[in-house]
PDB file of C-alpha atoms in Angstrom:
ATOM      1  CA  MET A   1      -6.231 -31.425 -70.404  1.00  0.00           C
ATOM      2  CA  THR A   2      -9.362 -30.281 -68.578  1.00  0.00           C
ATOM      3  CA  THR A   3      -9.113 -27.872 -65.667  1.00  0.00           C
ATOM      4  CA  ALA A   4     -12.114 -27.416 -63.370  1.00  0.00           C
ATOM      5  CA  ILE A   5     -12.896 -24.984 -60.585  1.00  0.00           C
ATOM      6  CA  LEU A   6     -14.748 -26.518 -57.657  1.00  0.00           C
ATOM      7  CA  ASP A   7     -16.386 -23.899 -55.444  1.00  0.00           C
ATOM      8  CA  ILE A   8     -17.063 -25.221 -51.940  1.00  0.00           C
ATOM      9  CA  ASN A   9     -20.171 -23.296 -50.925  1.00  0.00           C
ATOM     10  CA  ASP A  10     -22.643 -25.712 -49.342  1.00  0.00           C
ATOM     11  CA  GLN A  11     -25.637 -23.616 -50.383  1.00  0.00           C
ATOM     12  CA  SER A  12     -24.787 -24.627 -53.945  1.00  0.00           C
ATOM     13  CA  LEU A  13     -21.525 -26.391 -54.648  1.00  0.00           C
ATOM     14  CA  LEU A  14     -20.428 -25.522 -58.168  1.00  0.00           C
ATOM     15  CA  ILE A  15     -17.964 -27.132 -60.557  1.00  0.00           C
ATOM     16  CA  THR A  16     -17.125 -25.438 -63.853  1.00  0.00           C
ATOM     17  CA  THR A  17     -14.834 -26.224 -66.763  1.00  0.00           C
ATOM     18  CA  GLY A  18     -14.308 -23.123 -68.886  1.00  0.00           C
ATOM     19  CA  LEU A  19     -17.437 -21.438 -70.206  1.00  0.00           C
ATOM     20  CA  ASP A  20     -19.135 -24.526 -71.600  1.00  0.00           C
ATOM     21  CA  PHE A  21     -19.987 -26.611 -68.519  1.00  0.00           C
ATOM     22  CA  SER A  22     -21.230 -26.098 -64.983  1.00  0.00           C
ATOM     23  CA  TYR A  23     -22.894 -28.398 -62.472  1.00  0.00           C
ATOM     24  CA  ARG A  24     -24.400 -27.609 -59.077  1.00  0.00           C
ATOM     25  CA  GLU A  25     -25.440 -29.523 -55.999  1.00  0.00           C
ATOM     26  CA  SER A  26     -26.738 -28.355 -52.631  1.00  0.00           C
ATOM     27  CA  GLY A  27     -24.899 -29.522 -49.528  1.00  0.00           C
ATOM     28  CA  PHE A  28     -27.523 -32.050 -48.484  1.00  0.00           C
ATOM     29  CA  ALA A  29     -26.883 -35.764 -48.104  1.00  0.00           C
ATOM     30  CA  GLN A  30     -29.138 -38.696 -47.331  1.00  0.00           C
ATOM     31  CA  LEU A  31     -27.540 -41.851 -45.932  1.00  0.00           C
ATOM     32  CA  THR A  32     -29.426 -44.960 -47.051  1.00  0.00           C
ATOM     33  CA  ASN A  33     -28.811 -48.691 -46.846  1.00  0.00           C
ATOM     34  CA  ASN A  34     -27.629 -48.591 -50.454  1.00  0.00           C
ATOM     35  CA  GLY A  35     -25.272 -45.621 -50.288  1.00  0.00           C
ATOM     36  CA  ILE A  36     -25.051 -41.846 -49.947  1.00  0.00           C
ATOM     37  CA  ILE A  37     -27.436 -39.648 -51.952  1.00  0.00           C
ATOM     38  CA  CYS A  38     -26.315 -36.040 -52.395  1.00  0.00           C
ATOM     39  CA  GLY A  39     -27.708 -32.778 -53.720  1.00  0.00           C
ATOM     40  CA  THR A  40     -31.246 -32.181 -54.968  1.00  0.00           C
ATOM     41  CA  ASP A  41     -32.439 -35.742 -54.360  1.00  0.00           C
ATOM     42  CA  ALA A  42     -31.249 -35.583 -50.750  1.00  0.00           C
ATOM     43  CA  HIS A  43     -32.855 -32.165 -50.242  1.00  0.00           C
ATOM     44  CA  ALA A  44     -36.138 -33.619 -51.530  1.00  0.00           C
ATOM     45  CA  MET A  45     -36.128 -36.135 -48.651  1.00  0.00           C
ATOM     46  CA  HIS A  46     -34.576 -34.083 -45.855  1.00  0.00           C
ATOM     47  CA  TRP A  47     -37.724 -33.031 -43.968  1.00  0.00           C
ATOM     48  CA  GLN A  48     -39.397 -36.416 -44.346  1.00  0.00           C
ATOM     49  CA  ALA A  49     -36.393 -38.461 -43.235  1.00  0.00           C
ATOM     50  CA  PRO A  50     -34.400 -36.147 -40.940  1.00  0.00           C
ATOM     51  CA  GLN A  51     -32.775 -38.958 -38.939  1.00  0.00           C
ATOM     52  CA  SER A  52     -30.688 -40.062 -41.919  1.00  0.00           C
ATOM     53  CA  SER A  53     -30.219 -36.610 -43.469  1.00  0.00           C
ATOM     54  CA  PHE A  54     -27.161 -34.374 -43.114  1.00  0.00           C
ATOM     55  CA  ASN A  55     -26.515 -30.791 -44.236  1.00  0.00           C
ATOM     56  CA  ASP A  56     -23.661 -29.454 -42.113  1.00  0.00           C
ATOM     57  CA  TYR A  57     -20.861 -31.819 -43.152  1.00  0.00           C
ATOM     58  CA  TRP A  58     -19.068 -29.101 -45.125  1.00  0.00           C
ATOM     59  CA  LYS A  59     -19.388 -26.519 -42.368  1.00  0.00           C
ATOM     60  CA  ARG A  60     -18.257 -29.117 -39.818  1.00  0.00           C
ATOM     61  CA  LEU A  61     -15.787 -30.945 -42.044  1.00  0.00           C
ATOM     62  CA  ASN A  62     -13.940 -33.290 -39.684  1.00  0.00           C
ATOM     63  CA  GLN A  63     -13.260 -36.927 -38.881  1.00  0.00           C
ATOM     64  CA  LEU A  64     -15.215 -37.119 -35.640  1.00  0.00           C
ATOM     65  CA  SER A  65     -17.538 -40.118 -35.451  1.00  0.00           C
ATOM     66  CA  LEU A  66     -21.146 -39.506 -36.445  1.00  0.00           C
ATOM     67  CA  PRO A  67     -23.673 -39.630 -33.558  1.00  0.00           C
ATOM     68  CA  ASN A  68     -25.188 -42.834 -34.894  1.00  0.00           C
ATOM     69  CA  LYS A  69     -23.368 -45.601 -36.731  1.00  0.00           C
ATOM     70  CA  GLN A  70     -23.980 -45.459 -40.476  1.00  0.00           C
ATOM     71  CA  PRO A  71     -23.208 -48.166 -43.067  1.00  0.00           C
ATOM     72  CA  TRP A  72     -21.572 -45.828 -45.612  1.00  0.00           C
ATOM     73  CA  ALA A  73     -20.002 -43.040 -43.566  1.00  0.00           C
ATOM     74  CA  ARG A  74     -17.969 -42.901 -40.379  1.00  0.00           C
ATOM     75  CA  HIS A  75     -17.781 -39.112 -40.180  1.00  0.00           C
ATOM     76  CA  ASN A  76     -18.522 -35.878 -42.046  1.00  0.00           C
ATOM     77  CA  ALA A  77     -15.405 -36.250 -44.188  1.00  0.00           C
ATOM     78  CA  ASP A  78     -16.792 -39.491 -45.662  1.00  0.00           C
ATOM     79  CA  ILE A  79     -20.013 -37.724 -46.639  1.00  0.00           C
ATOM     80  CA  ALA A  80     -18.095 -34.788 -48.128  1.00  0.00           C
ATOM     81  CA  PHE A  81     -15.874 -37.197 -50.073  1.00  0.00           C
ATOM     82  CA  ALA A  82     -18.936 -38.902 -51.563  1.00  0.00           C
ATOM     83  CA  GLN A  83     -20.248 -35.562 -52.798  1.00  0.00           C
ATOM     84  CA  LEU A  84     -16.799 -34.501 -53.990  1.00  0.00           C
ATOM     85  CA  GLN A  85     -16.564 -37.645 -56.117  1.00  0.00           C
ATOM     86  CA  GLN A  86     -20.057 -37.071 -57.486  1.00  0.00           C
ATOM     87  CA  MET A  87     -19.205 -33.492 -58.465  1.00  0.00           C
ATOM     88  CA  LEU A  88     -16.024 -34.563 -60.259  1.00  0.00           C
ATOM     89  CA  LEU A  89     -17.833 -37.382 -62.048  1.00  0.00           C
ATOM     90  CA  ALA A  90     -20.511 -34.952 -63.242  1.00  0.00           C
ATOM     91  CA  ALA A  91     -17.753 -32.790 -64.742  1.00  0.00           C
ATOM     92  CA  GLY A  92     -16.262 -35.705 -66.629  1.00  0.00           C
ATOM     93  CA  SER A  93     -13.505 -36.445 -64.083  1.00  0.00           C
ATOM     94  CA  PRO A  94     -11.294 -33.430 -64.914  1.00  0.00           C
ATOM     95  CA  GLU A  95      -7.549 -34.022 -64.821  1.00  0.00           C
ATOM     96  CA  ARG A  96      -6.843 -30.821 -62.875  1.00  0.00           C
ATOM     97  CA  VAL A  97      -8.861 -29.051 -60.191  1.00  0.00           C
ATOM     98  CA  ILE A  98      -8.634 -25.651 -58.548  1.00  0.00           C
ATOM     99  CA  LEU A  99     -10.434 -25.462 -55.198  1.00  0.00           C
ATOM    100  CA  SER A 100     -12.277 -22.253 -54.344  1.00  0.00           C
ATOM    101  CA  VAL A 101     -12.737 -22.371 -50.574  1.00  0.00           C
ATOM    102  CA  PRO A 102     -14.447 -19.886 -48.216  1.00  0.00           C
ATOM    103  CA  GLY A 103     -12.560 -18.124 -45.457  1.00  0.00           C
ATOM    104  CA  SER A 104     -14.725 -19.917 -42.901  1.00  0.00           C
ATOM    105  CA  PHE A 105     -12.617 -23.077 -43.372  1.00  0.00           C
ATOM    106  CA  SER A 106     -10.040 -23.623 -40.625  1.00  0.00           C
ATOM    107  CA  ASP A 107      -6.497 -24.730 -41.462  1.00  0.00           C
ATOM    108  CA  SER A 108      -7.294 -28.280 -40.335  1.00  0.00           C
ATOM    109  CA  GLN A 109     -10.426 -28.376 -42.480  1.00  0.00           C
ATOM    110  CA  LEU A 110      -8.500 -27.080 -45.479  1.00  0.00           C
ATOM    111  CA  ALA A 111      -5.826 -29.748 -45.000  1.00  0.00           C
ATOM    112  CA  LEU A 112      -8.545 -32.413 -44.771  1.00  0.00           C
ATOM    113  CA  LEU A 113     -10.230 -31.111 -47.941  1.00  0.00           C
ATOM    114  CA  VAL A 114      -6.922 -31.191 -49.823  1.00  0.00           C
ATOM    115  CA  GLY A 115      -6.448 -34.768 -48.653  1.00  0.00           C
ATOM    116  CA  LEU A 116      -9.908 -35.719 -49.943  1.00  0.00           C
ATOM    117  CA  LEU A 117      -9.186 -34.204 -53.358  1.00  0.00           C
ATOM    118  CA  ASN A 118      -5.811 -35.933 -53.515  1.00  0.00           C
ATOM    119  CA  ALA A 119      -7.593 -39.247 -52.936  1.00  0.00           C
ATOM    120  CA  THR A 120      -9.413 -38.832 -56.260  1.00  0.00           C
ATOM    121  CA  SER A 121      -8.021 -39.254 -59.775  1.00  0.00           C
ATOM    122  CA  SER A 122      -7.787 -35.464 -60.251  1.00  0.00           C
ATOM    123  CA  THR A 123      -4.656 -33.410 -59.606  1.00  0.00           C
ATOM    124  CA  LEU A 124      -4.958 -30.402 -57.326  1.00  0.00           C
ATOM    125  CA  LEU A 125      -3.511 -27.302 -58.973  1.00  0.00           C
ATOM    126  CA  GLY A 126      -4.119 -24.886 -56.140  1.00  0.00           C
ATOM    127  CA  VAL A 127      -6.477 -23.452 -53.561  1.00  0.00           C
ATOM    128  CA  ILE A 128      -7.855 -19.921 -53.665  1.00  0.00           C
ATOM    129  CA  ASP A 129     -10.031 -18.058 -51.182  1.00  0.00           C
ATOM    130  CA  SER A 130     -13.517 -17.894 -52.712  1.00  0.00           C
ATOM    131  CA  GLY A 131     -13.948 -14.264 -51.626  1.00  0.00           C
ATOM    132  CA  LEU A 132     -10.718 -13.404 -53.426  1.00  0.00           C
ATOM    133  CA  MET A 133     -11.849 -15.380 -56.464  1.00  0.00           C
ATOM    134  CA  ALA A 134     -15.099 -13.423 -56.589  1.00  0.00           C
ATOM    135  CA  ALA A 135     -13.189 -10.142 -56.362  1.00  0.00           C
ATOM    136  CA  LEU A 136     -11.389 -10.878 -59.652  1.00  0.00           C
ATOM    137  CA  SER A 137     -14.365  -9.283 -61.405  1.00  0.00           C
ATOM    138  CA  LEU A 138     -14.202  -6.101 -59.299  1.00  0.00           C
ATOM    139  CA  LYS A 139     -12.138  -2.943 -59.735  1.00  0.00           C
ATOM    140  CA  GLU A 140     -11.876  -1.427 -56.263  1.00  0.00           C
ATOM    141  CA  ASP A 141     -11.685  -2.273 -52.566  1.00  0.00           C
ATOM    142  CA  SER A 142     -14.899  -4.046 -51.575  1.00  0.00           C
ATOM    143  CA  TRP A 143     -16.613  -6.182 -49.004  1.00  0.00           C
ATOM    144  CA  VAL A 144     -17.471  -9.476 -50.714  1.00  0.00           C
ATOM    145  CA  VAL A 145     -20.584 -11.211 -49.328  1.00  0.00           C
ATOM    146  CA  GLU A 146     -20.882 -14.999 -49.669  1.00  0.00           C
ATOM    147  CA  LEU A 147     -24.107 -16.618 -48.477  1.00  0.00           C
ATOM    148  CA  GLN A 148     -23.618 -20.249 -47.514  1.00  0.00           C
ATOM    149  CA  LEU A 149     -26.107 -22.824 -46.284  1.00  0.00           C
ATOM    150  CA  HIS A 150     -25.698 -22.007 -42.569  1.00  0.00           C
ATOM    151  CA  GLN A 151     -23.660 -18.804 -42.419  1.00  0.00           C
ATOM    152  CA  THR A 152     -22.364 -15.781 -44.307  1.00  0.00           C
ATOM    153  CA  VAL A 153     -18.715 -14.946 -44.918  1.00  0.00           C
ATOM    154  CA  LEU A 154     -17.650 -11.324 -45.453  1.00  0.00           C
ATOM    155  CA  SER A 155     -14.249 -10.675 -47.024  1.00  0.00           C
ATOM    156  CA  LEU A 156     -12.659  -7.251 -47.277  1.00  0.00           C
ATOM    157  CA  VAL A 157     -10.595  -7.387 -50.476  1.00  0.00           C
ATOM    158  CA  HIS A 158      -7.982  -4.701 -51.028  1.00  0.00           C
ATOM    159  CA  PHE A 159      -6.445  -3.803 -54.392  1.00  0.00           C
ATOM    160  CA  GLU A 160      -2.716  -3.070 -54.137  1.00  0.00           C
ATOM    161  CA  HIS A 161      -1.083  -1.256 -57.069  1.00  0.00           C
ATOM    162  CA  SER A 162       2.677  -1.647 -57.497  1.00  0.00           C
ATOM    163  CA  ASP A 163       4.996  -1.388 -60.530  1.00  0.00           C
ATOM    164  CA  GLY A 164       2.083  -1.403 -62.932  1.00  0.00           C
ATOM    165  CA  GLN A 165       0.643  -4.578 -61.441  1.00  0.00           C
ATOM    166  CA  ILE A 166      -2.446  -5.168 -59.310  1.00  0.00           C
ATOM    167  CA  LYS A 167      -2.433  -7.543 -56.368  1.00  0.00           C
ATOM    168  CA  LEU A 168      -5.583  -8.572 -54.514  1.00  0.00           C
ATOM    169  CA  VAL A 169      -5.330  -9.174 -50.780  1.00  0.00           C
ATOM    170  CA  VAL A 170      -7.943 -10.258 -48.241  1.00  0.00           C
ATOM    171  CA  ASP A 171      -7.442  -7.752 -45.425  1.00  0.00           C
ATOM    172  CA  GLN A 172     -10.217  -8.908 -43.110  1.00  0.00           C
ATOM    173  CA  GLN A 173     -12.877 -11.592 -42.855  1.00  0.00           C
ATOM    174  CA  GLU A 174     -16.005 -11.834 -40.731  1.00  0.00           C
ATOM    175  CA  ILE A 175     -18.330 -14.795 -40.256  1.00  0.00           C
ATOM    176  CA  ILE A 176     -22.016 -14.259 -39.483  1.00  0.00           C
ATOM    177  CA  PRO A 177     -23.092 -17.651 -38.071  1.00  0.00           C
ATOM    178  CA  ASP A 178     -26.847 -17.022 -37.981  1.00  0.00           C
ATOM    179  CA  LEU A 179     -27.277 -15.889 -41.582  1.00  0.00           C
ATOM    180  CA  GLY A 180     -27.376 -18.710 -44.129  1.00  0.00           C
ATOM    181  CA  ILE A 181     -29.840 -19.470 -46.907  1.00  0.00           C
ATOM    182  CA  LEU A 182     -31.359 -22.177 -44.679  1.00  0.00           C
ATOM    183  CA  GLN A 183     -32.044 -19.642 -41.922  1.00  0.00           C
ATOM    184  CA  ILE A 184     -33.644 -17.346 -44.511  1.00  0.00           C
ATOM    185  CA  HIS A 185     -35.791 -20.215 -45.768  1.00  0.00           C
ATOM    186  CA  ASN A 186     -36.729 -21.081 -42.170  1.00  0.00           C
ATOM    187  CA  THR A 187     -37.853 -17.497 -41.578  1.00  0.00           C
ATOM    188  CA  VAL A 188     -39.987 -17.457 -44.725  1.00  0.00           C
ATOM    189  CA  ALA A 189     -41.380 -20.945 -43.979  1.00  0.00           C
ATOM    190  CA  ASN A 190     -42.514 -19.841 -40.522  1.00  0.00           C
ATOM    191  CA  HIS A 191     -44.185 -16.779 -42.045  1.00  0.00           C
ATOM    192  CA  ILE A 192     -45.994 -18.957 -44.594  1.00  0.00           C
ATOM    193  CA  SER A 193     -47.069 -21.296 -41.794  1.00  0.00           C
ATOM    194  CA  ASP A 194     -48.420 -18.369 -39.767  1.00  0.00           C
ATOM    195  CA  ARG A 195     -50.400 -17.195 -42.794  1.00  0.00           C
ATOM    196  CA  PHE A 196     -51.948 -20.642 -43.324  1.00  0.00           C
ATOM    197  CA  ILE A 197     -52.817 -20.905 -39.634  1.00  0.00           C
ATOM    198  CA  LYS A 198     -54.455 -17.468 -39.738  1.00  0.00           C
ATOM    199  CA  ASP A 199     -56.365 -18.052 -42.990  1.00  0.00           C
ATOM    200  CA  TYR A 200     -57.202 -21.767 -42.719  1.00  0.00           C
ATOM    201  CA  ARG A 201     -56.264 -22.907 -39.201  1.00  0.00           C
ATOM    202  CA  TYR A 202     -53.846 -25.325 -40.848  1.00  0.00           C
ATOM    203  CA  ASP A 203     -50.158 -25.553 -39.903  1.00  0.00           C
ATOM    204  CA  PRO A 204     -48.125 -27.063 -42.778  1.00  0.00           C
ATOM    205  CA  LEU A 205     -45.009 -27.269 -40.585  1.00  0.00           C
ATOM    206  CA  HIS A 206     -46.789 -29.597 -38.170  1.00  0.00           C
ATOM    207  CA  HIS A 207     -46.420 -32.499 -40.610  1.00  0.00           C
ATOM    208  CA  SER A 208     -43.276 -33.712 -42.374  1.00  0.00           C
ATOM    209  CA  ALA A 209     -45.040 -33.811 -45.758  1.00  0.00           C
ATOM    210  CA  GLY A 210     -46.087 -30.185 -45.381  1.00  0.00           C
ATOM    211  CA  GLU A 211     -42.565 -29.184 -44.320  1.00  0.00           C
ATOM    212  CA  GLN A 212     -41.052 -30.957 -47.299  1.00  0.00           C
ATOM    213  CA  ALA A 213     -43.538 -29.369 -49.696  1.00  0.00           C
ATOM    214  CA  ILE A 214     -42.660 -25.877 -48.453  1.00  0.00           C
ATOM    215  CA  TYR A 215     -38.886 -26.292 -48.551  1.00  0.00           C
ATOM    216  CA  THR A 216     -38.924 -28.086 -51.907  1.00  0.00           C
ATOM    217  CA  GLN A 217     -40.738 -25.140 -53.517  1.00  0.00           C
ATOM    218  CA  MET A 218     -39.094 -22.341 -51.515  1.00  0.00           C
ATOM    219  CA  ALA A 219     -36.443 -21.357 -54.070  1.00  0.00           C
ATOM    220  CA  ASP A 220     -39.027 -21.168 -56.868  1.00  0.00           C
ATOM    221  CA  TRP A 221     -41.370 -19.067 -54.730  1.00  0.00           C
ATOM    222  CA  LEU A 222     -38.616 -16.589 -53.870  1.00  0.00           C
ATOM    223  CA  SER A 223     -37.568 -16.346 -57.532  1.00  0.00           C
ATOM    224  CA  ASP A 224     -41.185 -15.681 -58.459  1.00  0.00           C
ATOM    225  CA  ILE A 225     -41.369 -12.920 -55.847  1.00  0.00           C
ATOM    226  CA  VAL A 226     -38.228 -11.292 -57.275  1.00  0.00           C
ATOM    227  CA  ILE A 227     -39.706 -11.277 -60.788  1.00  0.00           C
ATOM    228  CA  HIS A 228     -43.393 -10.582 -60.098  1.00  0.00           C
ATOM    229  CA  ASN A 229     -43.327  -8.981 -56.613  1.00  0.00           C
ATOM    230  CA  GLU A 230     -45.610 -11.742 -55.356  1.00  0.00           C
ATOM    231  CA  THR A 231     -46.160 -15.475 -55.557  1.00  0.00           C
ATOM    232  CA  LEU A 232     -49.122 -17.812 -55.242  1.00  0.00           C
ATOM    233  CA  ILE A 233     -48.473 -20.595 -52.751  1.00  0.00           C
ATOM    234  CA  VAL A 234     -50.571 -23.732 -53.127  1.00  0.00           C
ATOM    235  CA  LEU A 235     -50.256 -26.656 -50.727  1.00  0.00           C
ATOM    236  CA  ASN A 236     -51.928 -30.013 -50.963  1.00  0.00           C
ATOM    237  CA  THR A 237     -53.457 -30.782 -47.568  1.00  0.00           C
ATOM    238  CA  PRO A 238     -55.831 -33.377 -46.085  1.00  0.00           C
ATOM    239  CA  SER A 239     -58.586 -30.787 -46.663  1.00  0.00           C
ATOM    240  CA  GLY A 240     -57.635 -30.323 -50.320  1.00  0.00           C
ATOM    241  CA  ASP A 241     -55.544 -27.630 -51.978  1.00  0.00           C
ATOM    242  CA  LEU A 242     -55.114 -24.464 -49.926  1.00  0.00           C
ATOM    243  CA  SER A 243     -53.622 -21.299 -51.383  1.00  0.00           C
ATOM    244  CA  LEU A 244     -52.485 -17.826 -50.419  1.00  0.00           C
ATOM    245  CA  THR A 245     -50.509 -14.995 -51.986  1.00  0.00           C
ATOM    246  CA  VAL A 246     -47.281 -13.744 -50.450  1.00  0.00           C
ATOM    247  CA  HIS A 247     -45.986 -10.308 -51.444  1.00  0.00           C
ATOM    248  CA  LYS A 248     -42.451  -9.035 -51.785  1.00  0.00           C
ATOM    249  CA  ASP A 249     -42.803  -6.395 -49.061  1.00  0.00           C
ATOM    250  CA  GLU A 250     -43.700  -9.126 -46.547  1.00  0.00           C
ATOM    251  CA  ILE A 251     -40.538 -11.059 -47.341  1.00  0.00           C
ATOM    252  CA  ALA A 252     -38.396  -7.916 -47.462  1.00  0.00           C
ATOM    253  CA  GLY A 253     -39.573  -7.015 -43.957  1.00  0.00           C
ATOM    254  CA  LEU A 254     -38.708 -10.479 -42.660  1.00  0.00           C
ATOM    255  CA  LEU A 255     -35.261 -10.437 -44.258  1.00  0.00           C
ATOM    256  CA  GLN A 256     -34.571  -6.893 -43.110  1.00  0.00           C
ATOM    257  CA  ARG A 257     -34.676  -8.080 -39.520  1.00  0.00           C
ATOM    258  CA  ARG A 258     -32.639 -11.172 -40.349  1.00  0.00           C
ATOM    259  CA  LEU A 259     -29.984  -8.971 -42.006  1.00  0.00           C
ATOM    260  CA  ASP A 260     -29.501  -6.686 -38.987  1.00  0.00           C
ATOM    261  CA  HIS A 261     -26.290  -8.509 -38.082  1.00  0.00           C
ATOM    262  CA  LEU A 262     -24.909  -8.013 -41.594  1.00  0.00           C
ATOM    263  CA  LYS A 263     -25.769  -4.335 -41.444  1.00  0.00           C
ATOM    264  CA  ARG A 264     -24.082  -3.931 -38.047  1.00  0.00           C
ATOM    265  CA  VAL A 265     -20.857  -5.407 -39.403  1.00  0.00           C
ATOM    266  CA  LEU A 266     -20.762  -3.362 -42.603  1.00  0.00           C
ATOM    267  CA  SER A 267     -22.101   0.032 -41.430  1.00  0.00           C
ATOM    268  CA  PRO A 268     -19.071   1.292 -39.457  1.00  0.00           C
ATOM    269  CA  GLN A 269     -16.542   0.219 -42.082  1.00  0.00           C
ATOM    270  CA  SER A 270     -14.543   2.758 -44.087  1.00  0.00           C
ATOM    271  CA  VAL A 271     -14.887   0.673 -47.267  1.00  0.00           C
ATOM    272  CA  THR A 272     -18.462   1.164 -48.396  1.00  0.00           C
ATOM    273  CA  ASN A 273     -18.502  -0.884 -51.610  1.00  0.00           C
ATOM    274  CA  ILE A 274     -20.360  -4.168 -51.164  1.00  0.00           C
ATOM    275  CA  ALA A 275     -20.181  -6.975 -53.723  1.00  0.00           C
ATOM    276  CA  PHE A 276     -22.626  -9.875 -53.526  1.00  0.00           C
ATOM    277  CA  THR A 277     -21.486 -13.170 -54.985  1.00  0.00           C
ATOM    278  CA  GLU A 278     -23.881 -15.276 -57.022  1.00  0.00           C
ATOM    279  CA  SER A 279     -24.828 -17.189 -53.873  1.00  0.00           C
ATOM    280  CA  ALA A 280     -25.927 -13.966 -52.150  1.00  0.00           C
ATOM    281  CA  THR A 281     -27.781 -12.130 -54.950  1.00  0.00           C
ATOM    282  CA  LEU A 282     -31.119 -12.869 -53.299  1.00  0.00           C
ATOM    283  CA  ILE A 283     -30.308 -10.210 -50.689  1.00  0.00           C
ATOM    284  CA  PRO A 284     -30.110  -7.144 -52.991  1.00  0.00           C
ATOM    285  CA  LEU A 285     -32.955  -8.521 -55.122  1.00  0.00           C
ATOM    286  CA  LEU A 286     -35.351  -8.622 -52.176  1.00  0.00           C
ATOM    287  CA  VAL A 287     -34.181  -6.059 -49.622  1.00  0.00           C
ATOM    288  CA  PRO A 288     -34.517  -2.343 -50.549  1.00  0.00           C
ATOM    289  CA  ASP A 289     -31.577  -1.231 -48.376  1.00  0.00           C
ATOM    290  CA  TYR A 290     -29.232  -3.247 -50.568  1.00  0.00           C
ATOM    291  CA  ALA A 291     -31.085  -2.883 -53.866  1.00  0.00           C
ATOM    292  CA  ASP A 292     -31.194   0.934 -53.930  1.00  0.00           C
ATOM    293  CA  ASN A 293     -27.525   1.576 -53.214  1.00  0.00           C
ATOM    294  CA  ASP A 294     -24.965   2.872 -55.699  1.00  0.00           C
ATOM    295  CA  ASN A 295     -22.204   1.050 -53.815  1.00  0.00           C
ATOM    296  CA  ILE A 296     -23.734  -2.390 -54.378  1.00  0.00           C
ATOM    297  CA  GLN A 297     -22.135  -4.652 -56.985  1.00  0.00           C
ATOM    298  CA  ARG A 298     -22.489  -8.241 -58.086  1.00  0.00           C
ATOM    299  CA  CYS A 299     -19.543 -10.535 -58.636  1.00  0.00           C
ATOM    300  CA  LEU A 300     -19.273 -12.268 -61.987  1.00  0.00           C
ATOM    301  CA  LEU A 301     -18.820 -16.019 -62.236  1.00  0.00           C
ATOM    302  CA  TYR A 302     -15.177 -16.683 -62.976  1.00  0.00           C
ATOM    303  CA  THR A 303     -13.909 -19.393 -65.324  1.00  0.00           C
ATOM    304  CA  SER A 304     -11.145 -21.933 -64.839  1.00  0.00           C
ATOM    305  CA  ASP A 305      -9.015 -20.009 -67.345  1.00  0.00           C
ATOM    306  CA  ALA A 306      -9.204 -16.892 -65.187  1.00  0.00           C
ATOM    307  CA  ALA A 307      -8.389 -18.918 -62.096  1.00  0.00           C
ATOM    308  CA  ASP A 308      -5.403 -20.409 -63.898  1.00  0.00           C
ATOM    309  CA  ASP A 309      -4.169 -16.900 -64.585  1.00  0.00           C
ATOM    310  CA  SER A 310      -4.741 -15.749 -61.011  1.00  0.00           C
ATOM    311  CA  LEU A 311      -2.805 -18.729 -59.651  1.00  0.00           C
ATOM    312  CA  ARG A 312      -0.185 -18.463 -62.412  1.00  0.00           C
ATOM    313  CA  VAL A 313      -0.494 -22.135 -63.250  1.00  0.00           C
ATOM    314  CA  ASP A 314       1.583 -23.273 -66.231  1.00  0.00           C
TER     315      ASP A 314
END
């Protein structure tokens, strides 16, 4: 009987079954006349067809009517359900599912999510806070940083030792609403646009095709910067291919300002250990303040077997 963990982080939803399978999708959806397209394919159309594109249906999971009538979805929950079904199908329709859910979900959203899962063919084994799940790979009290699509969730996880056993408890949670991977990408995109305007008097963000080209390649450019300290950006324009080089220190400076809110939350805290989940590793990889710190850790990806143990599922 297959057990899967489904991690609800709209930057990159992740479903895993043991160590041998994982599948990811970003929290983007495109509503077409033929159905709902989710993940990478929807992201690839978002900036060229924004009227029919959605990317906040997980953050705003509810059953309120969409602003405009759509043939395949009445509300955000319908869009989320379509992606939920697609994720389960990609994992081979597992019999049992453990939901890993961020602390940013309200009680009503959590109840709605459980209802969506129960409407599938899979059986829900349990729900675990995703910050707590990430802390299973740690050994001491830590702030766990989860970077979502539109916001960041900070969880203070405390290790309680009693009778030879260790219990993990989330003591405190903070939500930073203006710090998501999309806001980071927006900041970098505007910087790239400014550079093209300065060098070529061409604004790639002025046209939907230019916007889409930038955001489609953004993740690869940032990965290249992490590895090589710079990246060559080439855009196809009406005047032909235009190129420029962006360096790591430029991006680090941009992100440093964007991360001021995160720093303000963490600086006065008595617990100084900071653990970045997989979704947030870009921060210590690019920003010196978080890279050159002995208290910085990275959370390991946990398997369904470990989650079974943590939930004590028979």
